[in-house]
């Protein structure tokens, strides 16, 4: 079964700092990897989707990379802002068997003004 | 266009009661998913519909949980004899086609509290 791990579980940084969130998965047979943002008490907002054939995707201050062979992805946030404070979840779409996404437990980010 | 919507946004019920949670997917999406997110955890898969049929219900925790999608659009997740352990956020997602290759779009969720 696919296992997805996110480290660290929580992170606090001062405003303006660049930061990296990590996601690892145990089975490299994936179609894609997706990063989501979740605000307290809210649903999931998709940030970036990387297909298995891609190495990275960028959107504004966000850059996500994917190393499928080593089972790792990173989400880089440049020039962090207090509004970036949220929980960030990664999820993988597995190639064989399952149709659903497998999620990590998330990294709770706090950007201190 | 409209995204995935879920109603109610919050539901408080007493232990032992029956509840229904509704999901309206993006128009034209054939695949619909239900996930459950417990506090401090990532969402966990419950059931997947392709059209009107449940293509994969392997994530349903027990027979108190049931879901339908009779016309291939709106879906209802039904929980009988609710227990305190059922308290969680229930998320619905839809995608244009089934299978994990296609991007899933999530609704805002229904927060269920069983007292």
mmCIF file of C-alpha atoms in Angstrom:
data_model
loop_
_atom_site.group_PDB
_atom_site.id
_atom_site.type_symbol
_atom_site.label_atom_id
_atom_site.label_comp_id
_atom_site.label_asym_id
_atom_site.label_seq_id
_atom_site.Cartn_x
_atom_site.Cartn_y
_atom_site.Cartn_z
ATOM 1 C CA UNK A 1 0.000 0.000 0.000
ATOM 2 C CA UNK A 2 1.209 3.487 -0.834
ATOM 3 C CA UNK A 3 2.456 5.413 2.215
ATOM 4 C CA UNK A 4 2.910 9.186 2.054
ATOM 5 C CA UNK A 5 4.939 11.036 4.675
ATOM 6 C CA UNK A 6 5.364 14.743 5.209
ATOM 7 C CA UNK A 7 8.132 16.303 7.234
ATOM 8 C CA UNK A 8 8.118 18.450 9.265
ATOM 9 C CA UNK A 9 4.665 18.166 10.834
ATOM 10 C CA UNK A 10 4.803 21.850 11.778
ATOM 11 C CA UNK A 11 6.990 24.759 10.791
ATOM 12 C CA UNK A 12 7.211 28.388 11.916
ATOM 13 C CA UNK A 13 9.167 30.939 9.932
ATOM 14 C CA UNK A 14 9.489 34.737 9.977
ATOM 15 C CA UNK A 15 7.858 36.662 7.173
ATOM 16 C CA UNK A 16 9.975 36.989 4.062
ATOM 17 C CA UNK A 17 11.882 33.746 4.534
ATOM 18 C CA UNK A 18 12.078 31.118 1.802
ATOM 19 C CA UNK A 19 11.058 27.628 2.914
ATOM 20 C CA UNK A 20 10.815 24.038 1.728
ATOM 21 C CA UNK A 21 8.196 21.442 2.610
ATOM 22 C CA UNK A 22 8.957 17.779 2.051
ATOM 23 C CA UNK A 23 6.844 14.862 0.905
ATOM 24 C CA UNK A 24 7.957 11.274 0.415
ATOM 25 C CA UNK A 25 6.099 8.241 -0.907
ATOM 26 C CA UNK A 26 6.945 4.556 -0.791
ATOM 27 C CA UNK A 27 5.790 3.345 -4.212
ATOM 28 C CA UNK A 28 7.153 5.166 -7.256
ATOM 29 C CA UNK A 29 4.439 3.812 -9.585
ATOM 30 C CA UNK A 30 2.479 7.049 -9.572
ATOM 31 C CA UNK A 31 0.581 9.015 -12.195
ATOM 32 C CA UNK A 32 0.949 12.356 -10.498
ATOM 33 C CA UNK A 33 1.561 14.233 -7.272
ATOM 34 C CA UNK A 34 -0.515 17.132 -6.078
ATOM 35 C CA UNK A 35 0.072 19.787 -3.427
ATOM 36 C CA UNK A 36 -2.932 21.218 -1.598
ATOM 37 C CA UNK A 37 -3.456 24.014 0.859
ATOM 38 C CA UNK A 38 -5.991 23.685 3.669
ATOM 39 C CA UNK A 39 -7.040 26.585 5.875
ATOM 40 C CA UNK A 40 -8.485 25.774 9.318
ATOM 41 C CA UNK A 41 -11.995 24.368 9.028
ATOM 42 C CA UNK A 42 -11.929 24.564 5.244
ATOM 43 C CA UNK A 43 -11.646 22.222 2.275
ATOM 44 C CA UNK A 44 -8.660 21.610 0.020
ATOM 45 C CA UNK A 45 -7.339 24.135 -2.463
ATOM 46 C CA UNK A 46 -5.166 22.654 -5.191
ATOM 47 C CA UNK A 47 -1.855 24.473 -5.577
ATOM 48 C CA UNK A 48 0.160 22.449 -8.066
ATOM 49 C CA UNK A 49 -0.222 19.165 -9.936
ATOM 50 C CA UNK A 50 2.891 17.445 -11.282
ATOM 51 C CA UNK A 51 2.492 14.586 -13.735
ATOM 52 C CA UNK A 52 4.901 11.679 -13.320
ATOM 53 C CA UNK A 53 6.730 12.645 -16.518
ATOM 54 C CA UNK A 54 7.439 16.152 -15.191
ATOM 55 C CA UNK A 55 10.151 17.262 -12.783
ATOM 56 C CA UNK A 56 8.655 20.489 -11.555
ATOM 57 C CA UNK A 57 5.777 22.943 -11.719
ATOM 58 C CA UNK A 58 5.699 26.614 -10.816
ATOM 59 C CA UNK A 59 2.901 28.969 -9.862
ATOM 60 C CA UNK A 60 3.819 32.430 -8.642
ATOM 61 C CA UNK A 61 5.939 32.109 -5.498
ATOM 62 C CA UNK A 62 5.428 28.332 -5.393
ATOM 63 C CA UNK A 63 7.615 25.716 -7.013
ATOM 64 C CA UNK A 64 7.046 22.002 -6.653
ATOM 65 C CA UNK A 65 9.578 19.392 -7.719
ATOM 66 C CA UNK A 66 9.193 15.668 -8.204
ATOM 67 C CA UNK A 67 11.842 12.946 -8.110
ATOM 68 C CA UNK A 68 9.760 9.872 -8.841
ATOM 69 C CA UNK A 69 12.587 7.357 -8.669
ATOM 70 C CA UNK A 70 13.530 8.370 -5.150
ATOM 71 C CA UNK A 71 9.926 8.873 -4.037
ATOM 72 C CA UNK A 72 10.270 12.533 -3.085
ATOM 73 C CA UNK A 73 8.685 15.878 -3.747
ATOM 74 C CA UNK A 74 9.357 19.321 -2.357
ATOM 75 C CA UNK A 75 7.231 22.440 -2.252
ATOM 76 C CA UNK A 76 9.318 25.616 -2.245
ATOM 77 C CA UNK A 77 7.655 28.825 -1.098
ATOM 78 C CA UNK A 78 9.567 32.015 -1.814
ATOM 79 C CA UNK A 79 9.321 35.206 0.246
ATOM 80 C CA UNK A 80 6.760 33.786 2.653
ATOM 81 C CA UNK A 81 3.845 35.935 3.826
ATOM 82 C CA UNK A 82 1.512 35.648 6.832
ATOM 83 C CA UNK A 83 -1.260 34.753 4.385
ATOM 84 C CA UNK A 84 0.659 31.586 3.517
ATOM 85 C CA UNK A 85 -0.105 30.241 6.998
ATOM 86 C CA UNK A 86 -2.091 27.029 6.497
ATOM 87 C CA UNK A 87 -1.665 23.266 6.387
ATOM 88 C CA UNK A 88 -0.042 21.949 3.230
ATOM 89 C CA UNK A 89 -0.910 18.430 2.075
ATOM 90 C CA UNK A 90 0.638 16.341 -0.643
ATOM 91 C CA UNK A 91 -1.184 13.509 -2.360
ATOM 92 C CA UNK A 92 -0.209 10.926 -4.963
ATOM 93 C CA UNK A 93 -2.295 9.257 -7.630
ATOM 94 C CA UNK A 94 -1.166 5.653 -7.805
ATOM 95 C CA UNK A 95 -0.849 3.803 -11.108
ATOM 96 C CA UNK A 96 -1.945 0.340 -10.131
ATOM 97 C CA UNK A 97 -5.130 -0.749 -8.438
ATOM 98 C CA UNK A 98 -6.408 2.265 -6.574
ATOM 99 C CA UNK A 99 -8.321 5.103 -8.207
ATOM 100 C CA UNK A 100 -8.088 7.371 -5.196
ATOM 101 C CA UNK A 101 -5.423 9.777 -3.977
ATOM 102 C CA UNK A 102 -3.140 8.848 -1.089
ATOM 103 C CA UNK A 103 -2.518 11.767 1.250
ATOM 104 C CA UNK A 104 0.186 12.654 3.708
ATOM 105 C CA UNK A 105 -0.717 14.024 7.126
ATOM 106 C CA UNK A 106 0.336 17.553 6.203
ATOM 107 C CA UNK A 107 2.720 20.258 7.346
ATOM 108 C CA UNK A 108 1.210 23.072 9.396
ATOM 109 C CA UNK A 109 2.954 26.297 8.381
ATOM 110 C CA UNK A 110 2.916 29.481 10.421
ATOM 111 C CA UNK A 111 4.477 32.626 8.962
ATOM 112 C CA UNK A 112 5.193 35.141 11.691
ATOM 113 C CA UNK A 113 4.757 38.818 10.770
ATOM 114 C CA UNK B 1 -17.921 27.643 -13.513
ATOM 115 C CA UNK B 2 -19.251 26.252 -10.257
ATOM 116 C CA UNK B 3 -17.004 24.006 -8.252
ATOM 117 C CA UNK B 4 -17.867 21.036 -6.069
ATOM 118 C CA UNK B 5 -20.424 21.909 -3.414
ATOM 119 C CA UNK B 6 -21.319 20.038 -0.244
ATOM 120 C CA UNK B 7 -24.210 20.387 2.147
ATOM 121 C CA UNK B 8 -24.557 20.871 5.001
ATOM 122 C CA UNK B 9 -21.301 22.583 5.890
ATOM 123 C CA UNK B 10 -21.717 21.506 9.500
ATOM 124 C CA UNK B 11 -23.794 18.750 11.025
ATOM 125 C CA UNK B 12 -24.148 17.961 14.716
ATOM 126 C CA UNK B 13 -25.992 14.784 15.603
ATOM 127 C CA UNK B 14 -26.490 12.539 18.580
ATOM 128 C CA UNK B 15 -24.918 9.136 18.860
ATOM 129 C CA UNK B 16 -27.107 6.509 17.249
ATOM 130 C CA UNK B 17 -28.812 8.847 14.776
ATOM 131 C CA UNK B 18 -28.840 8.603 10.989
ATOM 132 C CA UNK B 19 -27.234 11.305 8.826
ATOM 133 C CA UNK B 20 -27.016 12.111 5.135
ATOM 134 C CA UNK B 21 -24.304 14.226 3.559
ATOM 135 C CA UNK B 22 -24.717 15.597 0.046
ATOM 136 C CA UNK B 23 -22.213 16.307 -2.700
ATOM 137 C CA UNK B 24 -22.801 18.205 -5.955
ATOM 138 C CA UNK B 25 -19.889 17.551 -8.330
ATOM 139 C CA UNK B 26 -18.674 19.762 -11.130
ATOM 140 C CA UNK B 27 -21.108 19.511 -14.025
ATOM 141 C CA UNK B 28 -20.068 16.851 -16.529
ATOM 142 C CA UNK B 29 -17.624 15.086 -14.224
ATOM 143 C CA UNK B 30 -18.207 11.365 -14.386
ATOM 144 C CA UNK B 31 -16.089 10.374 -11.393
ATOM 145 C CA UNK B 32 -16.920 11.220 -7.784
ATOM 146 C CA UNK B 33 -14.975 10.415 -4.624
ATOM 147 C CA UNK B 34 -15.684 10.586 -0.903
ATOM 148 C CA UNK B 35 -12.878 11.004 1.625
ATOM 149 C CA UNK B 36 -12.876 11.331 5.410
ATOM 150 C CA UNK B 37 -10.450 13.542 7.293
ATOM 151 C CA UNK B 38 -9.999 13.077 11.018
ATOM 152 C CA UNK B 39 -8.416 15.783 13.134
ATOM 153 C CA UNK B 40 -4.721 16.174 12.415
ATOM 154 C CA UNK B 41 -4.753 13.590 9.640
ATOM 155 C CA UNK B 42 -4.782 13.635 5.868
ATOM 156 C CA UNK B 43 -7.954 12.670 4.010
ATOM 157 C CA UNK B 44 -8.592 8.938 3.667
ATOM 158 C CA UNK B 45 -10.477 7.388 0.793
ATOM 159 C CA UNK B 46 -13.969 6.029 1.359
ATOM 160 C CA UNK B 47 -15.658 5.329 -1.981
ATOM 161 C CA UNK B 48 -15.367 6.086 -5.693
ATOM 162 C CA UNK B 49 -18.212 6.320 -8.228
ATOM 163 C CA UNK B 50 -17.850 6.059 -11.969
ATOM 164 C CA UNK B 51 -21.199 7.244 -13.293
ATOM 165 C CA UNK B 52 -23.978 5.778 -11.199
ATOM 166 C CA UNK B 53 -22.105 2.769 -9.884
ATOM 167 C CA UNK B 54 -19.739 2.415 -6.970
ATOM 168 C CA UNK B 55 -16.567 1.275 -8.711
ATOM 169 C CA UNK B 56 -14.565 0.990 -5.495
ATOM 170 C CA UNK B 57 -16.001 1.007 -1.974
ATOM 171 C CA UNK B 58 -12.983 -0.558 -0.297
ATOM 172 C CA UNK B 59 -12.480 2.444 1.987
ATOM 173 C CA UNK B 60 -15.860 2.301 3.710
ATOM 174 C CA UNK B 61 -15.053 1.413 7.339
ATOM 175 C CA UNK B 62 -18.092 -0.802 8.000
ATOM 176 C CA UNK B 63 -21.639 -1.511 6.889
ATOM 177 C CA UNK B 64 -23.033 1.538 8.686
ATOM 178 C CA UNK B 65 -21.654 3.607 5.815
ATOM 179 C CA UNK B 66 -23.352 3.661 2.432
ATOM 180 C CA UNK B 67 -23.308 6.011 -0.553
ATOM 181 C CA UNK B 68 -25.426 6.433 -3.655
ATOM 182 C CA UNK B 69 -25.287 8.372 -6.891
ATOM 183 C CA UNK B 70 -28.539 7.399 -8.596
ATOM 184 C CA UNK B 71 -28.398 9.698 -11.623
ATOM 185 C CA UNK B 72 -24.667 9.941 -12.044
ATOM 186 C CA UNK B 73 -24.439 13.453 -10.655
ATOM 187 C CA UNK B 74 -25.326 14.272 -7.028
ATOM 188 C CA UNK B 75 -24.121 11.798 -4.426
ATOM 189 C CA UNK B 76 -25.309 11.166 -0.881
ATOM 190 C CA UNK B 77 -23.191 9.585 1.837
ATOM 191 C CA UNK B 78 -25.361 7.904 4.435
ATOM 192 C CA UNK B 79 -24.249 6.932 7.927
ATOM 193 C CA UNK B 80 -26.466 4.796 10.134
ATOM 194 C CA UNK B 81 -26.284 4.494 13.918
ATOM 195 C CA UNK B 82 -23.626 7.171 14.156
ATOM 196 C CA UNK B 83 -20.815 6.786 16.665
ATOM 197 C CA UNK B 84 -18.552 9.410 18.221
ATOM 198 C CA UNK B 85 -15.675 8.007 16.195
ATOM 199 C CA UNK B 86 -17.472 9.052 13.007
ATOM 200 C CA UNK B 87 -16.805 12.696 13.858
ATOM 201 C CA UNK B 88 -14.645 14.075 11.058
ATOM 202 C CA UNK B 89 -14.692 16.268 7.983
ATOM 203 C CA UNK B 90 -16.190 14.454 5.011
ATOM 204 C CA UNK B 91 -14.773 15.660 1.714
ATOM 205 C CA UNK B 92 -16.135 15.074 -1.753
ATOM 206 C CA UNK B 93 -14.132 15.369 -4.966
ATOM 207 C CA UNK B 94 -14.936 14.983 -8.632
ATOM 208 C CA UNK B 95 -12.889 14.513 -11.776
ATOM 209 C CA UNK B 96 -13.670 14.530 -15.464
ATOM 210 C CA UNK B 97 -12.934 10.827 -15.756
ATOM 211 C CA UNK B 98 -12.224 8.065 -13.294
ATOM 212 C CA UNK B 99 -8.824 6.896 -12.172
ATOM 213 C CA UNK B 100 -6.029 8.591 -10.304
ATOM 214 C CA UNK B 101 -4.503 9.949 -13.534
ATOM 215 C CA UNK B 102 -7.095 12.729 -13.651
ATOM 216 C CA UNK B 103 -7.009 15.759 -11.354
ATOM 217 C CA UNK B 104 -9.559 15.691 -8.546
ATOM 218 C CA UNK B 105 -11.356 18.865 -7.474
ATOM 219 C CA UNK B 106 -12.470 19.061 -3.861
ATOM 220 C CA UNK B 107 -15.472 20.564 -2.189
ATOM 221 C CA UNK B 108 -15.374 22.522 1.088
ATOM 222 C CA UNK B 109 -16.354 19.496 3.154
ATOM 223 C CA UNK B 110 -19.000 18.705 5.748
ATOM 224 C CA UNK B 111 -17.882 18.758 9.369
ATOM 225 C CA UNK B 112 -19.755 16.023 11.198
ATOM 226 C CA UNK B 113 -19.829 16.055 14.991
ATOM 227 C CA UNK B 114 -21.415 13.145 16.834
ATOM 228 C CA UNK B 115 -22.203 13.953 20.469
#
